CSV table of C-alpha atoms in Angstrom, one decimal:
chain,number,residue,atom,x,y,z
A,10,UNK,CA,106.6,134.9,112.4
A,11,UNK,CA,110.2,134.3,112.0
A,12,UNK,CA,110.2,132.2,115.2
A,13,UNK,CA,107.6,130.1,113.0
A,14,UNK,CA,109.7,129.8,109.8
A,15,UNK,CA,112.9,129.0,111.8
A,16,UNK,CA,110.4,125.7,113.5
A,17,UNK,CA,109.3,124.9,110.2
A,18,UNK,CA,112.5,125.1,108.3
A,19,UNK,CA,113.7,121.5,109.0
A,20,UNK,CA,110.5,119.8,108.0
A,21,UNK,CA,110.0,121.6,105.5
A,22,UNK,CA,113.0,120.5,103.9
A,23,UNK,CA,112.3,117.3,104.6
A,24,UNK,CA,109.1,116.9,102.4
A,25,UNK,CA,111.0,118.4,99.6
A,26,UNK,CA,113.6,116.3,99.5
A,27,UNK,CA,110.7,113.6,99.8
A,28,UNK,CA,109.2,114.9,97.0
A,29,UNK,CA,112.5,115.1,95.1
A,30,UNK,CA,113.1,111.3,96.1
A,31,UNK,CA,109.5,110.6,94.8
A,32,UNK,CA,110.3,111.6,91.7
A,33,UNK,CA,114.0,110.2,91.6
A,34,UNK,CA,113.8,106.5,92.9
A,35,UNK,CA,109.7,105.9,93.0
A,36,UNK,CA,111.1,102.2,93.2
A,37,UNK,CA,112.6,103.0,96.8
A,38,UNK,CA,109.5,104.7,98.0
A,39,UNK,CA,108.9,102.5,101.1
A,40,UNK,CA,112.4,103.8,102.5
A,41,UNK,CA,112.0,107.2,101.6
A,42,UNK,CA,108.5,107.3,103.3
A,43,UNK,CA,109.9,105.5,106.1
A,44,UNK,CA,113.3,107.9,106.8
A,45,UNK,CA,111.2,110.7,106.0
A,46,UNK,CA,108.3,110.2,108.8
A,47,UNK,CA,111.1,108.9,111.2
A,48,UNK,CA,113.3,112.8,110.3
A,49,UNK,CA,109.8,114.4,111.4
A,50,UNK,CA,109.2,112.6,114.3
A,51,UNK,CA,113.0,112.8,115.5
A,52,UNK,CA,113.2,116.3,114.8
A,53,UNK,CA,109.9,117.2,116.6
A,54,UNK,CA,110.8,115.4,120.3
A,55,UNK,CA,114.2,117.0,119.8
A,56,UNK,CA,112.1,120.2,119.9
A,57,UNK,CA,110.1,118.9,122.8
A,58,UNK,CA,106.9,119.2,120.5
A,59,UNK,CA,105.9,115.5,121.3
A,60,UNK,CA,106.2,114.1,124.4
A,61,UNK,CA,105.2,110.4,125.8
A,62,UNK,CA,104.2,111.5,129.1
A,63,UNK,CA,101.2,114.0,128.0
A,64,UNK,CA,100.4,111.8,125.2
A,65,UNK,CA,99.3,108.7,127.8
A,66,UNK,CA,97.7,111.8,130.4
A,67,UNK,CA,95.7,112.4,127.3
A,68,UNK,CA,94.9,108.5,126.9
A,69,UNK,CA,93.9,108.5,130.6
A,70,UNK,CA,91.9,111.8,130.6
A,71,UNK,CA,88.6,110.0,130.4
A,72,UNK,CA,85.4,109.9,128.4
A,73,UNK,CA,85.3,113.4,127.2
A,74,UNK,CA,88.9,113.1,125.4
A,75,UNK,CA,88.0,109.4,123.8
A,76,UNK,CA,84.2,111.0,122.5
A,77,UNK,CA,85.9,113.4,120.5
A,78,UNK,CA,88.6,110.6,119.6
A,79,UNK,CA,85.8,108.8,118.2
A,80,UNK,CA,84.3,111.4,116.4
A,81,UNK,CA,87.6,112.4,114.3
A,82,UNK,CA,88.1,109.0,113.9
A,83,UNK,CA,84.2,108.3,112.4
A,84,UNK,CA,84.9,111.6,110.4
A,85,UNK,CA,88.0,110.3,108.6
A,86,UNK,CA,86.6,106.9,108.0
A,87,UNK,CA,84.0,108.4,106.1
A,88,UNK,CA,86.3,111.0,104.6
A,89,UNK,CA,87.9,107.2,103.3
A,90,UNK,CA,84.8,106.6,101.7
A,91,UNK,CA,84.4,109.0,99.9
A,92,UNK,CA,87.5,109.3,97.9
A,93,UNK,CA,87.1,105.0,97.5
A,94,UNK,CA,83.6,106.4,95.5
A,95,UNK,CA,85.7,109.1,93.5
A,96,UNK,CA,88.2,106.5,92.5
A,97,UNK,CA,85.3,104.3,91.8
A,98,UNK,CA,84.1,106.6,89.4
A,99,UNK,CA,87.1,107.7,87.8
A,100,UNK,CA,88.7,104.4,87.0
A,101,UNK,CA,91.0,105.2,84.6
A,102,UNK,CA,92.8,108.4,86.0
A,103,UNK,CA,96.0,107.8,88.1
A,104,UNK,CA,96.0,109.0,92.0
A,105,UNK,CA,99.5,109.2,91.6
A,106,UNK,CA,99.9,107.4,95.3
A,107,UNK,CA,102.8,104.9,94.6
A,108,UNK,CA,102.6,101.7,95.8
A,109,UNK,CA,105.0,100.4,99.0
A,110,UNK,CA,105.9,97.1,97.5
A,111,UNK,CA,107.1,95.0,100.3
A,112,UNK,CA,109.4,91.4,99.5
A,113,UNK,CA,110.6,90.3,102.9
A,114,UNK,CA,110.0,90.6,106.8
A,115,UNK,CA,112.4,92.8,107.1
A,116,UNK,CA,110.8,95.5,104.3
A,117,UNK,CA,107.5,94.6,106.0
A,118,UNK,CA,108.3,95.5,109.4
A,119,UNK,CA,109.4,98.9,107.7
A,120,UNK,CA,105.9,98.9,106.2
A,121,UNK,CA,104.1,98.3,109.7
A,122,UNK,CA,106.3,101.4,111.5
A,123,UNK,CA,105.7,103.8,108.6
A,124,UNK,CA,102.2,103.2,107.5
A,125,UNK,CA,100.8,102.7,111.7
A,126,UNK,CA,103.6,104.1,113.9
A,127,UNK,CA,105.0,107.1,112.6
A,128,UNK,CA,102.6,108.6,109.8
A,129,UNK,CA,99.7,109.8,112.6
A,130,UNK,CA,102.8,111.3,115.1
A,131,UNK,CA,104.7,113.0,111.7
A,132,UNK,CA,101.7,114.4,110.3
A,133,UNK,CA,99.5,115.5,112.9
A,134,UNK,CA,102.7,117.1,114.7
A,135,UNK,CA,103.8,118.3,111.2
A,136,UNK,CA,100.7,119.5,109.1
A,137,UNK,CA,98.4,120.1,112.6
A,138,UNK,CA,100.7,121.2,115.2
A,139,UNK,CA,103.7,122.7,113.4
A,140,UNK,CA,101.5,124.4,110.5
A,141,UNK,CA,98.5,125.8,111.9
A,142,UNK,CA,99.9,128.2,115.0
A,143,UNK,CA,97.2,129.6,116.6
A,144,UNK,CA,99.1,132.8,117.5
A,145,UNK,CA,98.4,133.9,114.2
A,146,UNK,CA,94.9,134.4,114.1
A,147,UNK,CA,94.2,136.8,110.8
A,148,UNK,CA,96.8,134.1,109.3
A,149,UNK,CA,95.1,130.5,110.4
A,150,UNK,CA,92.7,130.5,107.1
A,151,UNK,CA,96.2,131.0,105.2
A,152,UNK,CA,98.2,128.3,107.2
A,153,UNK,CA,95.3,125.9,106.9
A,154,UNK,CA,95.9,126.0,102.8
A,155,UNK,CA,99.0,125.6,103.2
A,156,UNK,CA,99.1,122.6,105.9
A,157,UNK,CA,96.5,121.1,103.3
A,158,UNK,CA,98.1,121.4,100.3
A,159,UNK,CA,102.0,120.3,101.7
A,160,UNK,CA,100.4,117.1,103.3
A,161,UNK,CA,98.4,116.5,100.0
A,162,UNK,CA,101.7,117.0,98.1
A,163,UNK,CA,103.4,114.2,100.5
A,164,UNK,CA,100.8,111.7,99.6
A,165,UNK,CA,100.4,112.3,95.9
A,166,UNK,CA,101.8,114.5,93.4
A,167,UNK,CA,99.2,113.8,90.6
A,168,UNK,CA,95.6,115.8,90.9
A,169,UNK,CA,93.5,113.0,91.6
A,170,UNK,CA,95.7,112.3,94.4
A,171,UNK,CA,96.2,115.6,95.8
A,172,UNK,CA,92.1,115.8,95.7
A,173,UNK,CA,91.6,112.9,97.8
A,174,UNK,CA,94.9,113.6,99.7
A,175,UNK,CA,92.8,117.1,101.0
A,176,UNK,CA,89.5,115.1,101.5
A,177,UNK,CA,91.3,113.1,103.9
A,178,UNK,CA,92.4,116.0,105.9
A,179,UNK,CA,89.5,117.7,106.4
A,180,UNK,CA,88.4,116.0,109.6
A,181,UNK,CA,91.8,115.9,110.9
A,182,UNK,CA,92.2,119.6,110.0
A,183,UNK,CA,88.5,120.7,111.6
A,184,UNK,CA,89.6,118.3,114.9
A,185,UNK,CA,92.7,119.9,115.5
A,186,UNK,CA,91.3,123.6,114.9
A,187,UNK,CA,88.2,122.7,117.2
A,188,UNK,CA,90.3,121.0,120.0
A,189,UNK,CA,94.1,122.8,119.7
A,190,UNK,CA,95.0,119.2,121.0
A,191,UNK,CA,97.5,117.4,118.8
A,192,UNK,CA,96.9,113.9,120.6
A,193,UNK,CA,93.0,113.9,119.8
A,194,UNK,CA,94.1,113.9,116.1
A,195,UNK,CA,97.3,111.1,116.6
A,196,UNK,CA,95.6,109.0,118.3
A,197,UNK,CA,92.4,109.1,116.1
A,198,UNK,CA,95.0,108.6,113.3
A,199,UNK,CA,96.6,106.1,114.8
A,200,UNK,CA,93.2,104.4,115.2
A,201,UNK,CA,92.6,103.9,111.7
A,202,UNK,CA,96.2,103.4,110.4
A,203,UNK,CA,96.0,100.4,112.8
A,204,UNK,CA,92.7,98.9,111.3
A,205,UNK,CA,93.2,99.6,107.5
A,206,UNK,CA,97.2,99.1,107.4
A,207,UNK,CA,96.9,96.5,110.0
A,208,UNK,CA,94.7,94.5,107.9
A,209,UNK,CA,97.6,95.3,105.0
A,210,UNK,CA,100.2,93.7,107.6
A,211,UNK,CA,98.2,90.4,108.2
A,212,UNK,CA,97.4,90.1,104.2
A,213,UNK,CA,101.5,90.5,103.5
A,214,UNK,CA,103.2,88.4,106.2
A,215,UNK,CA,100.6,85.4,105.3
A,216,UNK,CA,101.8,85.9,101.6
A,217,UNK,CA,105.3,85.9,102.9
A,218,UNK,CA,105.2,82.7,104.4
């Protein structure tokens, strides 16, 4: 256990200071997502937690690896939906998810590396990986809370947000458990980061030029 809270020290530190910097400078909130998904994702290859080279065997492992892909994928995608239809009916209550305003290339390539690139590697190697250690069985109902909760926390800091936040990692959360592979859940991430923020990326740089 100590072991565990050494690993998770770093990060953990990391979202609060996040959260502090949420709080602080909302106005900045673009770079402080940005610096805080590339700390995680530094901090975790320097810990050998990630590595290229297993990620593309898992890309290359065949059909079995891409159904389940899929699946997570589908899962989340629906998990979207239904928080769209909460926000739908609650129209006049505040998610609390700040907007990342973006005014130039430069701020919109920052956009296109947080919000596709690093977010699906920092939080499925952070709230999956790092959280939920399967050594501690009698614990895992316990770490899965608290995985939950700290990624809800980085999204949103109002209720409605934190709700929607924790709908959104269900399927994530159940993939991870079912599989104990962190690159099903990156790369199913990844997946639909690239579709919805994609889309967000074509929509800005048009309006940019």
């Amino acid at each position: 256990m100590l072991k565990y809270l050494k690993h998770n020290i770093v990060p953990l530190c990391l979202e609060g200071i996040l959260v502090i910097c949420i709080m602080a400078f909302p106005e900045y909130l673009l770079l402080v997502n940005f610096f805080f998904y590339l700390g995680l994702v530094t901090y975790f290859i320097i810990c050998k937690d990630f590595s290229i080279q297993e990620m593309k065997e898992n890309i290359c492992a065949g059909k079995k690896f891409w159904i389940i892909v899929f699946f997570t994928a589908a899962a989340l995608v629906i998990s979207f939906a239904i928080t769209s239809v909460i926000e739908m009916l609650l129209p006049d209550i505040n998610n609390g998810m700040g907007l990342l305003k973006v005014h130039n290339r430069f701020e919109l390539l920052i956009f296109a590396m947080s919000t596709i690139i690093l977010s699906p590697l920092a939080e499925e190697l952070f709230y999956r990986k790092s959280l939920i250690c399967f050594e501690f069985k009698k614990q895992i109902p316990i770490l899965i809370i608290v995985s939950g909760c700290l990624f809800a926390l980085e999204h949103s800091l109002a209720p409605l947000g934190i709700l929607i936040a924790l709908i959104w990692s269900i399927p994530l959360m159940v993939s991870y458990i079912k599989t104990k592979n962190v690159y099903v859940v990156i790369i199913a991430h990844f997946i639909c980061n690239f579709v919805v923020n994609g889309l967000d990326v074509i929509s800005l740089f048009n309006k940019l030029n």
